[in-house]
Amino acid sequence: MSRPLPLRAEVGRQLGRRRTRLILGFLLVLPLLLVGAFSLGGDDEPGGAPSFVDLAQTGAPNLVVFTLFASTGFLLVVVVALFWGDAVPAEASWGSLRYLLTAPVPRSRLLSVKLLVAALSTAVALVLLPAWTMLVGLVAYGTEPYRGLAGETIAWVDLWPRLGVAVAYLFVNLLFVGALAFFVGTVTDAPLGAVGTAVVVTIVSSILDTIDALGDLRDALPTHFQFAWADVLAADVDASAMATGATWSVGWAVLLLGASYVVFARKDVLT
C-alpha cells in the first residue's frame, strides 16, 4: 500500500506552481541584470578601500560573491519566506487541505512532507543562483581568480569548497526565516500573512542589529550573522562567527518548527 501524500507527488506540485517558476526565473535573470547594469556604468577606478561592488567585474568569482552579498539581506529572505510560508496556507486557500486530512493523511506527515519540499526548494535556489551567476560571469568577465577586498587572490581549486561552505551557511542562516514563515503558515490560512510576517520580522531584526547599545544581545538576532559567510573568503578563515550564527539559527528553527507541529496538531481545519 502506498504511503499517503508521497514526496514525489509534492515535489511535482511544487515544480508545477507558477510561484516556483517565477522565483527560479528571476534568479536566472538577476545576474544578467547585474551585468547589464555594470555595463551601463562608468569605468572609473574607485577611491579608497574596494568593496564587493567595486570588484564585481574583475572576474566570474567576484560576480558570484557580489550577487550573494547583494541578495543576502532581502532577496533570499523573500525567496525562502515564499517557499516555506506558502506551503500549508496555500492548501487551505485552495480548499485542498481539508481533503488531504480526510484522505487520510496524518497531520505530522503532511507537515513533514511540506517542510522537506520547502527545504529542498530553498537548497535548489541557493545552489542555482551562484552556479548560474558563475556561468554568466565567465562569459562576461572571464576566468580571473577571485580577488579579495585586501587584494589577496584565491585560486579556483580553493574557491569551490569555500563557496560551498558559504552557500551551506546561507541555507542554515535562513532556516530562521523559513521556520518562522512555516509556523505562521500553520496559524493562518493566508499565505501572504505567513510570508509577510517572516519578511517584516527579518527587517525589524536588521534594524535592531544596528543599535550598538544592545551589545551581546544582538547575537540572538537572526540577522546579526547573516553576512558571516564572507569570512570563508578571507586569507585567514575564522569560522567563529559562522558557528555562532548557525547555532542561533538552528535553535530558533527547532523552536519554531516544534511549535508548528504542536499548533497544527490542535488546529481545526475540518469544519
PDB file of C-alpha atoms in Angstrom:
ATOM      1  CA  MET A   1       0.000   0.000   0.000  1.00  0.00           C
ATOM      2  CA  SER A   2       1.427   3.381  -0.992  1.00  0.00           C
ATOM      3  CA  ARG A   3       2.010   5.995   1.668  1.00  0.00           C
ATOM      4  CA  PRO A   4      -0.371   8.994   1.686  1.00  0.00           C
ATOM      5  CA  LEU A   5       0.962  12.228   0.199  1.00  0.00           C
ATOM      6  CA  PRO A   6       4.155  10.795  -1.375  1.00  0.00           C
ATOM      7  CA  LEU A   7       7.148  13.095  -1.503  1.00  0.00           C
ATOM      8  CA  ARG A   8       7.478  12.743  -5.272  1.00  0.00           C
ATOM      9  CA  ALA A   9       3.930  13.992  -5.795  1.00  0.00           C
ATOM     10  CA  GLU A  10       4.535  17.017  -3.590  1.00  0.00           C
ATOM     11  CA  VAL A  11       7.759  17.839  -5.451  1.00  0.00           C
ATOM     12  CA  GLY A  12       5.850  17.665  -8.731  1.00  0.00           C
ATOM     13  CA  ARG A  13       3.208  20.019  -7.386  1.00  0.00           C
ATOM     14  CA  GLN A  14       5.903  22.433  -6.239  1.00  0.00           C
ATOM     15  CA  LEU A  15       7.594  22.449  -9.634  1.00  0.00           C
ATOM     16  CA  GLY A  16       4.278  22.965 -11.373  1.00  0.00           C
ATOM     17  CA  ARG A  17       3.348  26.058  -9.387  1.00  0.00           C
ATOM     18  CA  ARG A  18       3.639  29.431 -11.087  1.00  0.00           C
ATOM     19  CA  ARG A  19       5.233  30.901  -7.963  1.00  0.00           C
ATOM     20  CA  THR A  20       8.100  28.428  -8.135  1.00  0.00           C
ATOM     21  CA  ARG A  21       8.721  29.073 -11.818  1.00  0.00           C
ATOM     22  CA  LEU A  22       8.687  32.839 -11.252  1.00  0.00           C
ATOM     23  CA  ILE A  23      11.180  32.602  -8.394  1.00  0.00           C
ATOM     24  CA  LEU A  24      13.591  30.388 -10.297  1.00  0.00           C
ATOM     25  CA  GLY A  25      13.157  32.507 -13.404  1.00  0.00           C
ATOM     26  CA  PHE A  26      14.008  35.683 -11.525  1.00  0.00           C
ATOM     27  CA  LEU A  27      17.111  34.067 -10.041  1.00  0.00           C
ATOM     28  CA  LEU A  28      18.228  33.259 -13.587  1.00  0.00           C
ATOM     29  CA  VAL A  29      17.565  36.804 -14.776  1.00  0.00           C
ATOM     30  CA  LEU A  30      19.257  38.525 -11.816  1.00  0.00           C
ATOM     31  CA  PRO A  31      22.929  38.059 -12.859  1.00  0.00           C
ATOM     32  CA  LEU A  32      22.042  39.158 -16.385  1.00  0.00           C
ATOM     33  CA  LEU A  33      20.521  42.327 -14.964  1.00  0.00           C
ATOM     34  CA  LEU A  34      23.636  42.950 -12.887  1.00  0.00           C
ATOM     35  CA  VAL A  35      25.960  42.534 -15.858  1.00  0.00           C
ATOM     36  CA  GLY A  36      23.743  44.860 -17.868  1.00  0.00           C
ATOM     37  CA  ALA A  37      23.742  47.423 -15.069  1.00  0.00           C
ATOM     38  CA  PHE A  38      27.529  47.284 -14.754  1.00  0.00           C
ATOM     39  CA  SER A  39      27.901  47.749 -18.499  1.00  0.00           C
ATOM     40  CA  LEU A  40      25.919  50.990 -18.287  1.00  0.00           C
ATOM     41  CA  GLY A  41      28.098  52.352 -15.520  1.00  0.00           C
ATOM     42  CA  GLY A  42      31.394  54.161 -15.747  1.00  0.00           C
ATOM     43  CA  ASP A  43      34.831  52.598 -15.701  1.00  0.00           C
ATOM     44  CA  ASP A  44      36.392  54.953 -13.148  1.00  0.00           C
ATOM     45  CA  GLU A  45      38.567  53.306 -10.534  1.00  0.00           C
ATOM     46  CA  PRO A  46      37.048  53.581  -7.053  1.00  0.00           C
ATOM     47  CA  GLY A  47      38.875  55.573  -4.447  1.00  0.00           C
ATOM     48  CA  GLY A  48      39.783  54.204  -1.025  1.00  0.00           C
ATOM     49  CA  ALA A  49      39.250  50.608   0.039  1.00  0.00           C
ATOM     50  CA  PRO A  50      37.405  48.493  -2.539  1.00  0.00           C
ATOM     51  CA  SER A  51      34.068  46.827  -1.844  1.00  0.00           C
ATOM     52  CA  PHE A  52      32.317  43.787  -3.286  1.00  0.00           C
ATOM     53  CA  VAL A  53      30.634  46.158  -5.744  1.00  0.00           C
ATOM     54  CA  ASP A  54      33.941  47.589  -6.935  1.00  0.00           C
ATOM     55  CA  LEU A  55      35.395  44.137  -7.569  1.00  0.00           C
ATOM     56  CA  ALA A  56      32.306  42.563  -9.133  1.00  0.00           C
ATOM     57  CA  GLN A  57      33.590  42.999 -12.687  1.00  0.00           C
ATOM     58  CA  THR A  58      37.084  41.622 -12.135  1.00  0.00           C
ATOM     59  CA  GLY A  59      36.071  38.034 -12.841  1.00  0.00           C
ATOM     60  CA  ALA A  60      33.323  35.428 -12.585  1.00  0.00           C
ATOM     61  CA  PRO A  61      34.037  34.513  -8.926  1.00  0.00           C
ATOM     62  CA  ASN A  62      33.788  38.140  -7.864  1.00  0.00           C
ATOM     63  CA  LEU A  63      30.449  38.493  -9.643  1.00  0.00           C
ATOM     64  CA  VAL A  64      29.194  35.462  -7.720  1.00  0.00           C
ATOM     65  CA  VAL A  65      30.325  36.910  -4.402  1.00  0.00           C
ATOM     66  CA  PHE A  66      28.752  40.283  -5.160  1.00  0.00           C
ATOM     67  CA  THR A  67      25.472  38.628  -6.181  1.00  0.00           C
ATOM     68  CA  LEU A  68      25.338  36.660  -2.938  1.00  0.00           C
ATOM     69  CA  PHE A  69      26.246  39.773  -0.962  1.00  0.00           C
ATOM     70  CA  ALA A  70      23.529  41.821  -2.657  1.00  0.00           C
ATOM     71  CA  SER A  71      20.913  39.071  -2.261  1.00  0.00           C
ATOM     72  CA  THR A  72      21.513  38.026   1.334  1.00  0.00           C
ATOM     73  CA  GLY A  73      19.783  40.880   3.137  1.00  0.00           C
ATOM     74  CA  PHE A  74      16.423  40.845   1.338  1.00  0.00           C
ATOM     75  CA  LEU A  75      16.037  38.842  -1.884  1.00  0.00           C
ATOM     76  CA  LEU A  76      16.930  35.463  -0.413  1.00  0.00           C
ATOM     77  CA  VAL A  77      14.798  36.254   2.626  1.00  0.00           C
ATOM     78  CA  VAL A  78      11.772  36.769   0.391  1.00  0.00           C
ATOM     79  CA  VAL A  79      12.521  33.624  -1.629  1.00  0.00           C
ATOM     80  CA  VAL A  80      12.780  31.460   1.478  1.00  0.00           C
ATOM     81  CA  ALA A  81       9.693  33.039   3.042  1.00  0.00           C
ATOM     82  CA  LEU A  82       7.710  32.262  -0.113  1.00  0.00           C
ATOM     83  CA  PHE A  83       8.803  28.630  -0.255  1.00  0.00           C
ATOM     84  CA  TRP A  84       8.151  27.937   3.410  1.00  0.00           C
ATOM     85  CA  GLY A  85       5.331  30.323   4.276  1.00  0.00           C
ATOM     86  CA  ASP A  86       3.125  29.362   1.352  1.00  0.00           C
ATOM     87  CA  ALA A  87       3.395  25.606   1.923  1.00  0.00           C
ATOM     88  CA  VAL A  88       0.468  24.996   4.282  1.00  0.00           C
ATOM     89  CA  PRO A  89      -1.855  28.021   3.898  1.00  0.00           C
ATOM     90  CA  ALA A  90      -1.866  27.600   0.110  1.00  0.00           C
ATOM     91  CA  GLU A  91      -3.585  24.241   0.597  1.00  0.00           C
ATOM     92  CA  ALA A  92      -6.132  25.892   2.864  1.00  0.00           C
ATOM     93  CA  SER A  93      -6.797  28.688   0.385  1.00  0.00           C
ATOM     94  CA  TRP A  94      -7.322  26.141  -2.398  1.00  0.00           C
ATOM     95  CA  GLY A  95      -9.686  24.110  -0.214  1.00  0.00           C
ATOM     96  CA  SER A  96      -7.488  21.003  -0.569  1.00  0.00           C
ATOM     97  CA  LEU A  97      -6.125  20.947   2.986  1.00  0.00           C
ATOM     98  CA  ARG A  98      -9.396  19.579   4.357  1.00  0.00           C
ATOM     99  CA  TYR A  99      -9.420  16.903   1.661  1.00  0.00           C
ATOM    100  CA  LEU A 100      -5.829  15.857   2.381  1.00  0.00           C
ATOM    101  CA  LEU A 101      -6.504  15.410   6.080  1.00  0.00           C
ATOM    102  CA  THR A 102      -9.610  13.319   5.434  1.00  0.00           C
ATOM    103  CA  ALA A 103      -7.880  11.145   2.798  1.00  0.00           C
ATOM    104  CA  PRO A 104      -6.479  10.421   5.408  1.00  0.00           C
ATOM    105  CA  VAL A 105      -3.026  11.991   5.571  1.00  0.00           C
ATOM    106  CA  PRO A 106      -1.626  12.182   9.120  1.00  0.00           C
ATOM    107  CA  ARG A 107      -1.057  15.774  10.119  1.00  0.00           C
ATOM    108  CA  SER A 108       2.535  15.123  11.101  1.00  0.00           C
ATOM    109  CA  ARG A 109       3.270  13.559   7.710  1.00  0.00           C
ATOM    110  CA  LEU A 110       1.629  16.419   5.852  1.00  0.00           C
ATOM    111  CA  LEU A 111       3.789  18.940   7.701  1.00  0.00           C
ATOM    112  CA  SER A 112       6.919  16.822   7.272  1.00  0.00           C
ATOM    113  CA  VAL A 113       6.455  16.486   3.523  1.00  0.00           C
ATOM    114  CA  LYS A 114       5.682  20.189   3.127  1.00  0.00           C
ATOM    115  CA  LEU A 115       8.705  21.035   5.262  1.00  0.00           C
ATOM    116  CA  LEU A 116      11.055  18.778   3.318  1.00  0.00           C
ATOM    117  CA  VAL A 117       9.920  20.109  -0.060  1.00  0.00           C
ATOM    118  CA  ALA A 118      10.309  23.711   1.169  1.00  0.00           C
ATOM    119  CA  ALA A 119      13.842  22.916   2.352  1.00  0.00           C
ATOM    120  CA  LEU A 120      14.707  21.208  -0.934  1.00  0.00           C
ATOM    121  CA  SER A 121      13.336  24.169  -2.900  1.00  0.00           C
ATOM    122  CA  THR A 122      15.471  26.528  -0.819  1.00  0.00           C
ATOM    123  CA  ALA A 123      18.558  24.406  -1.414  1.00  0.00           C
ATOM    124  CA  VAL A 124      17.936  24.367  -5.168  1.00  0.00           C
ATOM    125  CA  ALA A 125      17.530  28.149  -5.238  1.00  0.00           C
ATOM    126  CA  LEU A 126      20.699  28.713  -3.190  1.00  0.00           C
ATOM    127  CA  VAL A 127      22.735  26.461  -5.491  1.00  0.00           C
ATOM    128  CA  LEU A 128      21.157  27.730  -8.697  1.00  0.00           C
ATOM    129  CA  LEU A 129      21.905  31.398  -8.051  1.00  0.00           C
ATOM    130  CA  PRO A 130      25.708  31.178  -7.637  1.00  0.00           C
ATOM    131  CA  ALA A 131      26.084  28.395 -10.222  1.00  0.00           C
ATOM    132  CA  TRP A 132      24.244  30.321 -12.929  1.00  0.00           C
ATOM    133  CA  THR A 133      25.940  33.569 -11.921  1.00  0.00           C
ATOM    134  CA  MET A 134      29.299  31.853 -12.314  1.00  0.00           C
ATOM    135  CA  LEU A 135      28.427  30.831 -15.877  1.00  0.00           C
ATOM    136  CA  VAL A 136      27.246  34.344 -16.707  1.00  0.00           C
ATOM    137  CA  GLY A 137      30.378  35.796 -15.142  1.00  0.00           C
ATOM    138  CA  LEU A 138      32.659  33.507 -17.143  1.00  0.00           C
ATOM    139  CA  VAL A 139      31.122  34.816 -20.338  1.00  0.00           C
ATOM    140  CA  ALA A 140      31.047  38.452 -19.267  1.00  0.00           C
ATOM    141  CA  TYR A 141      34.248  38.843 -17.232  1.00  0.00           C
ATOM    142  CA  GLY A 142      36.465  35.849 -17.896  1.00  0.00           C
ATOM    143  CA  THR A 143      38.273  33.316 -15.744  1.00  0.00           C
ATOM    144  CA  GLU A 144      40.287  35.560 -13.439  1.00  0.00           C
ATOM    145  CA  PRO A 145      40.631  34.098  -9.917  1.00  0.00           C
ATOM    146  CA  TYR A 146      38.771  35.581  -7.009  1.00  0.00           C
ATOM    147  CA  ARG A 147      40.250  38.829  -5.743  1.00  0.00           C
ATOM    148  CA  GLY A 148      39.561  39.729  -2.122  1.00  0.00           C
ATOM    149  CA  LEU A 149      38.966  43.100  -0.543  1.00  0.00           C
ATOM    150  CA  ALA A 150      42.547  43.232   0.696  1.00  0.00           C
ATOM    151  CA  GLY A 151      43.984  42.358  -2.700  1.00  0.00           C
ATOM    152  CA  GLU A 152      44.552  38.670  -1.973  1.00  0.00           C
ATOM    153  CA  THR A 153      43.551  36.085  -4.552  1.00  0.00           C
ATOM    154  CA  ILE A 154      42.015  32.630  -4.179  1.00  0.00           C
ATOM    155  CA  ALA A 155      42.783  30.004  -6.818  1.00  0.00           C
ATOM    156  CA  TRP A 156      39.905  28.229  -8.480  1.00  0.00           C
ATOM    157  CA  VAL A 157      40.749  24.909  -6.832  1.00  0.00           C
ATOM    158  CA  ASP A 158      40.475  26.529  -3.408  1.00  0.00           C
ATOM    159  CA  LEU A 159      37.492  28.700  -4.258  1.00  0.00           C
ATOM    160  CA  TRP A 160      34.950  25.958  -4.919  1.00  0.00           C
ATOM    161  CA  PRO A 161      34.921  24.438  -1.411  1.00  0.00           C
ATOM    162  CA  ARG A 162      34.808  27.923   0.111  1.00  0.00           C
ATOM    163  CA  LEU A 163      31.785  28.868  -1.982  1.00  0.00           C
ATOM    164  CA  GLY A 164      30.201  25.569  -0.990  1.00  0.00           C
ATOM    165  CA  VAL A 165      30.642  26.415   2.687  1.00  0.00           C
ATOM    166  CA  ALA A 166      29.251  29.910   2.081  1.00  0.00           C
ATOM    167  CA  VAL A 167      26.117  28.542   0.401  1.00  0.00           C
ATOM    168  CA  ALA A 168      25.677  25.915   3.112  1.00  0.00           C
ATOM    169  CA  TYR A 169      25.935  28.595   5.785  1.00  0.00           C
ATOM    170  CA  LEU A 170      23.385  30.750   3.978  1.00  0.00           C
ATOM    171  CA  PHE A 171      20.989  27.807   3.998  1.00  0.00           C
ATOM    172  CA  VAL A 172      21.437  27.300   7.733  1.00  0.00           C
ATOM    173  CA  ASN A 173      21.232  31.013   8.496  1.00  0.00           C
ATOM    174  CA  LEU A 174      17.973  31.318   6.544  1.00  0.00           C
ATOM    175  CA  LEU A 175      16.379  28.476   8.489  1.00  0.00           C
ATOM    176  CA  PHE A 176      15.006  31.044  10.918  1.00  0.00           C
ATOM    177  CA  VAL A 177      13.184  32.854   8.125  1.00  0.00           C
ATOM    178  CA  GLY A 178      11.774  29.627   6.744  1.00  0.00           C
ATOM    179  CA  ALA A 179      10.789  28.247  10.135  1.00  0.00           C
ATOM    180  CA  LEU A 180       9.032  31.472  11.130  1.00  0.00           C
ATOM    181  CA  ALA A 181       7.122  31.613   7.844  1.00  0.00           C
ATOM    182  CA  PHE A 182       6.222  27.927   8.208  1.00  0.00           C
ATOM    183  CA  PHE A 183       5.000  28.428  11.770  1.00  0.00           C
ATOM    184  CA  VAL A 184       2.818  31.405  10.872  1.00  0.00           C
ATOM    185  CA  GLY A 185       1.511  29.350   7.950  1.00  0.00           C
ATOM    186  CA  THR A 186       0.147  26.773  10.388  1.00  0.00           C
ATOM    187  CA  VAL A 187      -1.629  29.502  12.331  1.00  0.00           C
ATOM    188  CA  THR A 188      -3.187  31.410   9.439  1.00  0.00           C
ATOM    189  CA  ASP A 189      -4.833  30.401   6.182  1.00  0.00           C
ATOM    190  CA  ALA A 190      -3.439  33.459   4.401  1.00  0.00           C
ATOM    191  CA  PRO A 191      -0.181  32.745   2.502  1.00  0.00           C
ATOM    192  CA  LEU A 192       0.602  36.460   2.308  1.00  0.00           C
ATOM    193  CA  GLY A 193       0.342  36.748   6.074  1.00  0.00           C
ATOM    194  CA  ALA A 194       2.900  33.990   6.631  1.00  0.00           C
ATOM    195  CA  VAL A 195       5.324  35.339   4.031  1.00  0.00           C
ATOM    196  CA  GLY A 196       4.887  38.951   5.096  1.00  0.00           C
ATOM    197  CA  THR A 197       5.375  38.201   8.794  1.00  0.00           C
ATOM    198  CA  ALA A 198       8.688  36.456   8.159  1.00  0.00           C
ATOM    199  CA  VAL A 199       9.939  39.280   5.950  1.00  0.00           C
ATOM    200  CA  VAL A 200       8.851  42.022   8.354  1.00  0.00           C
ATOM    201  CA  VAL A 201      10.393  40.283  11.372  1.00  0.00           C
ATOM    202  CA  THR A 202      13.655  39.911   9.455  1.00  0.00           C
ATOM    203  CA  ILE A 203      13.631  43.610   8.564  1.00  0.00           C
ATOM    204  CA  VAL A 204      12.947  44.550  12.187  1.00  0.00           C
ATOM    205  CA  SER A 205      15.805  42.290  13.260  1.00  0.00           C
ATOM    206  CA  SER A 206      18.132  44.088  10.847  1.00  0.00           C
ATOM    207  CA  ILE A 207      17.075  47.438  12.285  1.00  0.00           C
ATOM    208  CA  LEU A 208      17.638  46.289  15.858  1.00  0.00           C
ATOM    209  CA  ASP A 209      21.028  44.932  14.852  1.00  0.00           C
ATOM    210  CA  THR A 210      22.187  48.484  14.132  1.00  0.00           C
ATOM    211  CA  ILE A 211      21.667  49.503  17.789  1.00  0.00           C
ATOM    212  CA  ASP A 212      25.064  49.125  19.445  1.00  0.00           C
ATOM    213  CA  ALA A 213      23.535  49.625  22.893  1.00  0.00           C
ATOM    214  CA  LEU A 214      22.109  46.094  22.713  1.00  0.00           C
ATOM    215  CA  GLY A 215      25.636  44.731  22.949  1.00  0.00           C
ATOM    216  CA  ASP A 216      25.929  40.946  23.007  1.00  0.00           C
ATOM    217  CA  LEU A 217      22.152  40.618  22.925  1.00  0.00           C
ATOM    218  CA  ARG A 218      22.418  41.185  19.190  1.00  0.00           C
ATOM    219  CA  ASP A 219      23.967  37.736  18.812  1.00  0.00           C
ATOM    220  CA  ALA A 220      20.493  36.273  19.263  1.00  0.00           C
ATOM    221  CA  LEU A 221      19.077  38.321  16.400  1.00  0.00           C
ATOM    222  CA  PRO A 222      18.593  36.150  13.309  1.00  0.00           C
ATOM    223  CA  THR A 223      20.204  38.737  11.043  1.00  0.00           C
ATOM    224  CA  HIS A 224      23.277  39.564  13.156  1.00  0.00           C
ATOM    225  CA  PHE A 225      25.437  36.933  11.453  1.00  0.00           C
ATOM    226  CA  GLN A 226      23.731  36.888   8.057  1.00  0.00           C
ATOM    227  CA  PHE A 227      26.887  38.040   6.242  1.00  0.00           C
ATOM    228  CA  ALA A 228      29.272  35.815   8.201  1.00  0.00           C
ATOM    229  CA  TRP A 229      29.591  33.573   5.126  1.00  0.00           C
ATOM    230  CA  ALA A 230      32.003  36.166   3.708  1.00  0.00           C
ATOM    231  CA  ASP A 231      34.550  35.086   6.337  1.00  0.00           C
ATOM    232  CA  VAL A 232      35.367  31.972   4.297  1.00  0.00           C
ATOM    233  CA  LEU A 233      36.792  34.223   1.589  1.00  0.00           C
ATOM    234  CA  ALA A 234      39.379  35.818   3.854  1.00  0.00           C
ATOM    235  CA  ALA A 235      43.049  34.881   3.684  1.00  0.00           C
ATOM    236  CA  ASP A 236      42.861  33.572   7.253  1.00  0.00           C
ATOM    237  CA  VAL A 237      39.475  31.932   7.669  1.00  0.00           C
ATOM    238  CA  ASP A 238      37.812  32.474  11.041  1.00  0.00           C
ATOM    239  CA  ALA A 239      34.647  30.388  11.325  1.00  0.00           C
ATOM    240  CA  SER A 240      33.675  31.522  14.828  1.00  0.00           C
ATOM    241  CA  ALA A 241      31.034  33.980  13.604  1.00  0.00           C
ATOM    242  CA  MET A 242      29.516  31.361  11.316  1.00  0.00           C
ATOM    243  CA  ALA A 243      29.443  28.820  14.132  1.00  0.00           C
ATOM    244  CA  THR A 244      27.652  31.238  16.451  1.00  0.00           C
ATOM    245  CA  GLY A 245      25.227  32.349  13.749  1.00  0.00           C
ATOM    246  CA  ALA A 246      24.434  28.768  12.753  1.00  0.00           C
ATOM    247  CA  THR A 247      23.834  27.789  16.378  1.00  0.00           C
ATOM    248  CA  TRP A 248      21.351  30.583  16.953  1.00  0.00           C
ATOM    249  CA  SER A 249      19.596  29.986  13.639  1.00  0.00           C
ATOM    250  CA  VAL A 250      19.203  26.257  14.229  1.00  0.00           C
ATOM    251  CA  GLY A 251      17.987  26.927  17.761  1.00  0.00           C
ATOM    252  CA  TRP A 252      15.316  29.342  16.579  1.00  0.00           C
ATOM    253  CA  ALA A 253      14.318  26.978  13.758  1.00  0.00           C
ATOM    254  CA  VAL A 254      13.913  23.976  16.064  1.00  0.00           C
ATOM    255  CA  LEU A 255      11.774  26.039  18.449  1.00  0.00           C
ATOM    256  CA  LEU A 256       9.526  27.413  15.702  1.00  0.00           C
ATOM    257  CA  LEU A 257       9.163  24.137  13.806  1.00  0.00           C
ATOM    258  CA  GLY A 258       8.353  22.309  17.014  1.00  0.00           C
ATOM    259  CA  ALA A 259       5.668  24.889  17.716  1.00  0.00           C
ATOM    260  CA  SER A 260       4.348  24.378  14.171  1.00  0.00           C
ATOM    261  CA  TYR A 261       3.694  20.695  14.804  1.00  0.00           C
ATOM    262  CA  VAL A 262       2.030  21.400  18.149  1.00  0.00           C
ATOM    263  CA  VAL A 263      -0.225  24.130  16.752  1.00  0.00           C
ATOM    264  CA  PHE A 264      -1.175  22.227  13.606  1.00  0.00           C
ATOM    265  CA  ALA A 265      -1.982  19.059  15.546  1.00  0.00           C
ATOM    266  CA  ARG A 266      -4.607  21.003  17.500  1.00  0.00           C
ATOM    267  CA  LYS A 267      -5.878  23.176  14.668  1.00  0.00           C
ATOM    268  CA  ASP A 268      -9.440  22.668  13.475  1.00  0.00           C
ATOM    269  CA  VAL A 269      -9.302  22.539   9.687  1.00  0.00           C
ATOM    270  CA  LEU A 270     -12.079  20.052   9.057  1.00  0.00           C
ATOM    271  CA  THR A 271     -15.084  22.265   9.764  1.00  0.00           C
TER     272      THR A 271
END
